[in-house]
XYZ file of C-alpha atoms in Angstrom:
471
model
C 8.171 -51.229 -8.927
C 11.333 -50.417 -6.775
C 10.100 -47.648 -3.770
C 11.668 -44.903 -5.088
C 10.126 -45.197 -8.338
C 7.523 -45.415 -5.911
C 8.053 -42.460 -3.962
C 8.109 -40.932 -7.411
C 4.791 -41.189 -8.262
C 3.017 -40.956 -5.432
C 4.582 -37.456 -5.615
C 3.171 -37.173 -9.466
C 0.159 -38.089 -8.334
C -0.287 -35.202 -5.534
C 1.536 -32.324 -7.443
C -1.267 -33.445 -10.510
C -3.964 -33.151 -7.775
C -2.811 -29.970 -6.329
C -2.477 -28.399 -8.788
C -5.480 -29.201 -10.555
C -6.956 -27.449 -7.598
C -5.357 -24.603 -7.756
C -6.610 -24.472 -11.220
C -10.494 -24.818 -9.854
C -9.894 -21.374 -8.596
C -9.137 -19.316 -11.387
C -10.899 -18.658 -14.150
C -10.247 -20.283 -17.443
C -8.301 -17.004 -19.524
C -8.792 -17.456 -23.469
C -5.276 -18.032 -24.889
C -6.229 -15.946 -27.907
C -7.559 -13.082 -26.350
C -6.810 -12.599 -23.813
C -10.263 -12.069 -21.352
C -10.571 -14.026 -18.508
C -14.777 -16.590 -18.053
C -16.646 -14.316 -17.075
C -16.603 -12.470 -19.494
C -16.134 -14.549 -22.822
C -18.401 -16.765 -21.190
C -17.693 -20.458 -21.412
C -13.910 -22.216 -22.540
C -12.950 -24.941 -24.872
C -9.904 -26.223 -23.546
C -7.434 -27.907 -25.622
C -4.913 -30.750 -23.947
C -2.036 -29.282 -24.210
C -3.670 -26.518 -21.293
C -4.358 -23.881 -23.764
C -7.956 -22.183 -23.349
C -9.943 -20.838 -26.143
C -13.329 -18.777 -25.884
C -15.888 -19.432 -28.060
C -15.563 -16.116 -30.572
C -11.967 -17.217 -30.891
C -13.228 -20.839 -32.157
C -15.624 -19.212 -34.650
C -13.615 -16.770 -35.940
C -10.806 -20.573 -36.409
C -13.578 -22.684 -38.079
C -14.562 -18.766 -39.865
C -11.647 -18.178 -41.824
C -11.042 -22.694 -41.945
C -14.843 -22.459 -44.107
C -13.099 -19.660 -46.561
C -10.618 -20.634 -48.996
C -10.154 -24.198 -47.439
C -7.646 -25.209 -45.013
C -4.718 -22.087 -44.510
C -2.483 -22.602 -41.015
C -0.965 -19.175 -42.247
C -5.074 -17.210 -41.690
C -5.177 -19.403 -37.955
C -1.647 -18.173 -37.530
C -1.985 -14.793 -37.771
C -5.202 -14.274 -35.599
C -4.119 -11.557 -32.972
C -1.562 -12.345 -30.213
C -1.394 -15.994 -31.800
C 2.293 -16.742 -31.909
C 1.205 -20.456 -31.032
C 2.532 -22.693 -34.253
C 0.079 -25.378 -34.732
C 1.833 -27.536 -35.998
C 3.799 -28.228 -33.544
C 0.684 -28.878 -31.070
C 1.428 -31.962 -29.820
C 5.013 -31.798 -28.921
C 4.552 -28.825 -26.236
C 4.514 -28.739 -23.163
C 1.472 -26.739 -20.938
C 3.380 -25.067 -19.099
C 5.560 -23.972 -21.523
C 1.868 -21.854 -23.521
C 0.368 -21.872 -19.888
C -1.431 -19.077 -18.446
C 0.314 -17.677 -15.091
C -1.974 -18.106 -12.318
C -0.618 -14.408 -11.495
C -2.963 -13.027 -14.428
C -5.566 -14.684 -13.637
C -9.274 -14.161 -11.502
C -10.336 -17.084 -8.445
C -13.578 -17.882 -9.641
C -16.812 -15.326 -7.700
C -18.827 -17.813 -5.651
C -22.355 -18.715 -5.775
C -22.864 -18.159 -2.451
C -24.539 -14.598 -1.477
C -21.549 -13.138 -0.801
C -19.269 -12.787 3.311
C -18.793 -9.063 4.913
C -15.013 -9.214 5.114
C -15.915 -8.279 8.514
C -18.119 -9.597 10.832
C -20.657 -7.670 12.932
C -18.699 -8.791 16.016
C -15.223 -8.824 14.875
C -15.170 -5.004 13.516
C -13.270 -3.552 16.747
C -14.401 -0.955 18.249
C -12.247 3.217 17.775
C -10.624 2.366 21.324
C -9.333 -0.501 20.768
C -8.121 -0.258 17.125
C -6.431 2.794 18.285
C -5.677 1.070 21.383
C -3.733 -1.679 18.923
C -2.383 1.513 16.898
C -0.623 2.547 19.969
C 1.941 -0.284 20.746
C 3.382 0.055 17.172
C 3.381 4.802 16.475
C 4.308 6.987 19.320
C 2.283 9.985 19.747
C -0.390 11.565 16.617
C -2.364 11.203 19.728
C -5.639 12.474 16.913
C -4.324 10.797 14.171
C -4.556 8.059 15.725
C -8.370 8.530 17.180
C -8.646 9.855 13.560
C -7.742 7.363 11.360
C -10.182 4.832 14.089
C -13.193 6.503 14.553
C -12.860 6.713 10.518
C -12.079 2.542 9.201
C -14.577 2.449 12.343
C -17.583 3.706 10.930
C -16.403 2.990 7.331
C -16.598 -1.267 7.844
C -19.861 -1.269 9.248
C -21.226 0.526 6.385
C -19.450 -1.993 3.874
C -20.855 -3.961 6.971
C -23.944 -3.051 5.848
C -23.411 -3.237 2.136
C -22.516 -6.641 2.088
C -25.865 -7.877 4.185
C -29.375 -7.722 2.149
C -30.344 -5.092 0.648
C -31.921 -1.768 2.124
C -35.429 -1.431 1.879
C -36.372 2.221 0.425
C -36.458 4.930 2.575
C -32.774 3.428 4.406
C -30.533 5.902 5.248
C -27.744 5.282 2.775
C -23.640 6.017 4.520
C -21.836 7.945 2.203
C -18.149 6.855 2.010
C -15.947 8.995 4.135
C -11.724 9.006 2.963
C -9.288 10.795 3.865
C -6.440 13.414 3.697
C -3.104 12.461 5.685
C -0.836 15.487 5.835
C 2.504 15.150 8.276
C 6.153 16.003 7.699
C 8.232 13.524 6.455
C 9.463 10.826 8.450
C 5.809 11.484 11.181
C 4.439 8.317 10.483
C 1.974 8.125 7.210
C 2.512 5.312 5.862
C 4.054 3.267 8.850
C 0.403 3.980 10.496
C -1.600 2.951 6.855
C 0.653 -0.766 6.858
C -0.214 -0.549 11.142
C -3.365 -0.609 10.308
C -4.355 -3.188 7.460
C -2.090 -6.430 9.130
C -4.282 -5.544 12.280
C -7.751 -5.460 10.204
C -6.352 -8.362 8.568
C -7.865 -6.694 5.090
C -5.471 -5.860 1.433
C -3.777 -3.123 1.136
C -1.932 -1.330 -1.393
C 0.252 1.188 -1.535
C 1.037 3.070 -4.636
C 3.261 6.520 -5.600
C 1.176 8.840 -7.209
C 4.325 10.677 -8.334
C 4.217 7.981 -11.115
C 0.663 8.380 -12.237
C 0.463 10.705 -15.064
C -2.606 10.915 -17.564
C -3.872 8.166 -19.916
C -1.831 7.888 -23.072
C 1.121 8.886 -21.778
C 4.394 7.031 -20.659
C 3.405 5.950 -16.445
C 1.344 4.554 -14.586
C -2.611 4.389 -15.488
C -5.087 5.420 -12.682
C -6.776 2.113 -13.220
C -3.066 0.731 -11.843
C -3.665 1.403 -7.751
C -6.836 -1.306 -8.018
C -4.444 -3.917 -9.778
C -1.916 -3.893 -6.907
C -4.519 -3.777 -4.858
C -6.150 -6.188 -6.740
C -3.009 -8.209 -6.869
C -2.391 -8.047 -2.538
C -5.746 -9.832 -2.214
C -5.095 -12.799 -4.323
C -6.547 -11.458 -7.677
C -9.936 -13.030 -5.672
C -12.462 -10.011 -6.427
C -15.010 -9.882 -3.697
C -12.044 -9.048 -0.389
C -10.060 -6.268 -3.053
C -13.162 -4.789 -3.160
C -13.166 -4.646 1.003
C -9.577 -2.788 0.689
C -8.146 -0.205 1.898
C -5.757 1.828 -0.692
C -2.767 4.514 0.040
C -1.977 6.468 -2.193
C 1.971 7.742 -1.402
C 3.070 11.230 -2.214
C 0.038 13.111 -3.163
C 0.990 16.781 -3.338
C 2.706 15.655 -5.873
C 0.616 15.680 -8.018
C -0.644 19.168 -7.405
C -1.676 21.195 -9.664
C 1.013 22.851 -12.089
C 1.493 27.223 -11.048
C 2.400 28.033 -14.619
C 3.748 26.045 -17.874
C 3.941 25.749 -20.688
C 3.198 22.133 -21.375
C 0.826 19.731 -20.934
C 0.881 19.010 -16.993
C -0.198 15.083 -17.682
C 1.032 14.437 -13.836
C -0.523 16.783 -12.466
C -4.432 18.535 -12.684
C -5.118 15.449 -15.067
C -4.346 13.044 -12.647
C -6.436 14.628 -9.322
C -9.092 15.178 -11.942
C -9.587 11.416 -13.258
C -8.804 10.368 -9.241
C -11.984 11.615 -8.184
C -13.585 8.414 -9.684
C -12.253 6.179 -7.926
C -12.904 7.848 -4.953
C -15.591 8.372 -5.130
C -16.696 4.861 -5.523
C -17.184 3.774 -9.208
C -17.400 0.431 -11.413
C -13.293 0.158 -13.623
C -10.999 -2.329 -15.735
C -8.160 -2.599 -14.050
C -5.463 -5.112 -16.119
C -4.512 -8.645 -13.568
C -1.260 -9.761 -12.964
C 0.723 -5.827 -14.957
C 0.152 -2.761 -14.000
C -0.010 -1.228 -18.330
C -3.132 -2.611 -20.239
C -2.513 -3.721 -23.058
C -4.535 -6.413 -25.445
C -1.468 -9.490 -24.051
C -2.951 -8.494 -20.308
C -6.738 -9.885 -18.469
C -8.747 -7.356 -17.856
C -11.880 -7.502 -14.994
C -14.444 -5.162 -13.315
C -13.856 -3.469 -9.819
C -15.916 -1.629 -7.458
C -14.399 1.315 -5.649
C -17.387 1.601 -3.504
C -16.137 -0.125 -0.521
C -12.686 0.807 -1.270
C -11.478 3.077 1.595
C -9.220 5.496 0.304
C -6.204 7.040 2.682
C -3.641 9.731 0.252
C -0.822 10.983 2.191
C 1.921 13.709 1.567
C 4.077 16.109 2.695
C 2.729 19.446 1.564
C 6.071 21.264 1.136
C 6.139 24.857 1.648
C 2.582 24.787 2.938
C 3.306 26.280 6.532
C 4.542 29.686 4.790
C 0.761 29.251 3.358
C -0.759 28.907 6.292
C 1.091 32.164 7.844
C 0.543 33.546 5.006
C -3.229 33.489 5.781
C -3.036 34.177 9.043
C -0.964 36.937 9.723
C -3.799 38.514 7.261
C -6.267 38.336 10.246
C -3.374 40.609 11.989
C -4.998 44.036 12.543
C -3.650 46.994 14.869
C -4.886 47.938 18.679
C -4.318 46.212 22.054
C -5.785 42.084 21.504
C -3.915 42.270 17.711
C -2.620 38.726 16.696
C 1.175 39.200 16.598
C 2.475 38.363 12.614
C 5.651 37.071 14.752
C 4.140 35.156 16.407
C 3.416 31.734 13.971
C 6.556 31.647 12.729
C 7.647 29.392 15.632
C 5.070 27.139 15.805
C 6.382 23.738 15.181
C 2.571 22.332 14.047
C 1.744 25.369 12.062
C -0.189 22.446 9.583
C -2.846 21.910 12.375
C -4.382 24.078 10.503
C -4.540 23.714 7.125
C -7.867 24.480 5.366
C -8.806 23.445 2.901
C -8.785 27.651 1.262
C -4.428 26.266 2.039
C -4.718 23.413 0.135
C -6.290 25.135 -2.923
C -3.769 27.530 -3.518
C -0.896 24.747 -2.645
C -2.782 23.930 -6.058
C -5.493 20.500 -5.135
C -8.468 21.271 -6.921
C -11.766 22.105 -5.079
C -14.169 18.698 -6.557
C -11.058 16.088 -5.435
C -11.150 17.464 -1.891
C -15.099 17.070 -1.797
C -13.896 13.769 -2.038
C -11.845 13.677 1.096
C -13.856 14.805 3.546
C -11.492 13.823 6.706
C -8.243 15.542 7.357
C -5.708 14.750 9.306
C -2.625 16.439 10.274
C 0.362 15.093 11.748
C 2.839 16.371 14.590
C 6.252 16.544 13.662
C 8.373 14.461 15.921
C 10.608 15.888 18.919
C 13.195 15.026 21.139
C 11.207 13.167 23.534
C 9.653 11.596 21.020
C 11.974 10.319 18.772
C 13.273 8.695 22.398
C 10.162 6.755 22.897
C 10.783 6.149 18.819
C 13.347 4.815 19.759
C 12.881 1.868 23.383
C 9.129 2.225 23.236
C 6.878 0.586 20.331
C 7.222 -3.212 20.283
C 9.920 -3.568 17.418
C 11.393 -1.026 18.045
C 14.755 -0.344 16.680
C 16.332 -0.029 19.709
C 14.388 -4.577 20.552
C 16.037 -5.305 17.122
C 19.826 -4.535 17.816
C 19.357 -6.507 20.632
C 17.132 -9.141 19.388
C 20.224 -9.627 16.573
C 23.079 -9.809 19.463
C 20.626 -11.915 22.175
C 21.506 -14.032 19.000
C 25.022 -14.716 19.858
C 24.453 -14.542 23.347
C 25.514 -11.023 23.505
C 23.401 -8.329 26.313
C 23.176 -4.659 24.173
C 22.044 -1.378 26.271
C 22.270 2.225 24.957
C 22.751 4.308 28.449
C 20.075 7.139 28.374
C 22.990 9.757 27.128
C 23.383 8.021 23.788
C 19.938 7.839 23.528
C 19.403 11.652 23.318
C 22.684 12.274 21.177
C 20.896 10.242 19.016
C 17.748 11.563 18.959
C 19.340 15.836 18.750
C 21.379 13.818 15.732
C 17.840 12.943 13.729
C 16.712 15.845 14.320
C 19.523 18.143 12.422
C 18.878 15.664 9.417
C 15.744 16.867 8.983
C 14.369 13.286 8.251
C 11.942 12.632 11.216
C 11.581 8.543 12.174
C 14.218 7.872 9.375
C 17.484 9.636 10.269
C 16.810 7.070 13.827
C 17.707 4.315 11.411
C 20.538 5.531 9.216
C 21.995 7.124 12.145
C 22.435 3.958 13.886
C 23.486 1.706 11.588
C 26.267 3.928 10.888
C 28.235 3.283 14.595
C 25.871 -0.043 15.314
C 28.755 -1.319 12.153
C 31.671 -1.634 13.795
C 29.973 -3.596 16.601
C 27.726 -5.607 14.362
C 30.571 -7.126 13.360
C 33.606 -6.994 16.165
C 30.800 -8.925 18.594
C 31.055 -12.206 17.122
C 34.142 -12.856 16.627
C 35.015 -13.189 20.661
C 33.609 -16.037 21.978
C 33.985 -14.611 26.101
C 31.532 -10.762 25.252
C 29.047 -10.534 27.621
C 27.475 -7.722 27.455
C 28.580 -3.765 25.559
C 26.736 -1.460 26.707
C 26.816 1.692 24.318
C 27.899 5.283 25.743
C 27.908 8.487 24.732
C 31.385 8.965 25.018
C 32.086 6.632 22.083
C 28.878 8.473 19.670
C 30.863 11.362 20.191
C 33.612 9.692 18.859
C 35.590 10.103 22.816
C 35.759 6.974 23.310
C 34.870 3.064 23.160
C 32.121 0.971 24.504
C 31.789 -0.565 27.878
C 31.900 -3.915 27.044
C 31.625 -6.832 29.817
C 33.349 -10.291 30.140
C 31.017 -13.522 30.606
C 31.681 -15.072 34.052
């Protein structure tokens, strides 16, 4: 045998062992009814990698015993799209259920907490780590740090031994984040999940509809978390779910049709927020007969709901104006018109008037408001975070051995232009992308360029960038 054949044989053996090890990590799924092993029981494995549960095997035997062996009866079983006469010629990969639709086996040992007690970071440590990536929003970072710290202490307690009768049981505290677009709601949650190294699922409330209508079912939120956890149910049950655009499921003021994406979605979310065991599809956002299902408990899943809540400022101002009275101590009616951070005065009364039902708000006891970004904060967002936009472009030009410098006047110009767009920090990248396009195109042409200085004159289109050659 040649060396090439020996290497090929060794590689095939190695791949086979790796495949066998991966298969041992996942539960078997019945090829016919698509039920996993923990639901349907032990499976009968066929030579081509196809698994059948005892119920489906019994149905096959019953169809054979009634009226003799009739191949059409077996082929007409629900979801059976396999020609059994060609069984010997099949490639196992053609009929095998992919791992993304399988569930990882649960260990027989005691479930371990996602974070050990000594490994749970204190609130001030969580906030310090958030400070490296997020500028401003001090109150929001403080509230979320404490909420997450308490939540994972609760997870640790629930993952240990069962509480004795009469022990204090800590209830879950979900979070509602309110802030204008571009204030950092989604980025805050992404950074938090990255620092804690826990599964994170980001769902969009605009795609959620009442069960039975076109759109994603409520359980698809947990299905995304299960996928982020690598189909490990134990890990997913201690993750974080961020439901963005939560203000889009507000109760419609007046409509002649059924409100399938408003109040009904809020009502169906109640069971997830409070904590319940739900059946979720594995590897898909939609329930159907060909998708395996599994049970996931949401009791220890932290839910964070975020939304911009447009026009909420008008509702708050209207409520505050009603408190105005006559006399020297009366509040002026236009006192709150120029308040840029009026969202910090939001109450449950304002949220109910916006269209959120009381039962939904009751399951989100912690309300966090994020401030709109001013000019000074915009400049800090450009320079200070660990992955600031300017640092990203400097890194890109360093690969071409070119030093990129931004003058202070140029940064002020960028911040002022971003404020005009009224889309928060998202406007910064759009602005920088536009004027950096020509620079990123022209710099690689000349290997003698050593540094580029971005000036305000260049941004105002009254001149060009200041370029210095090497040496």
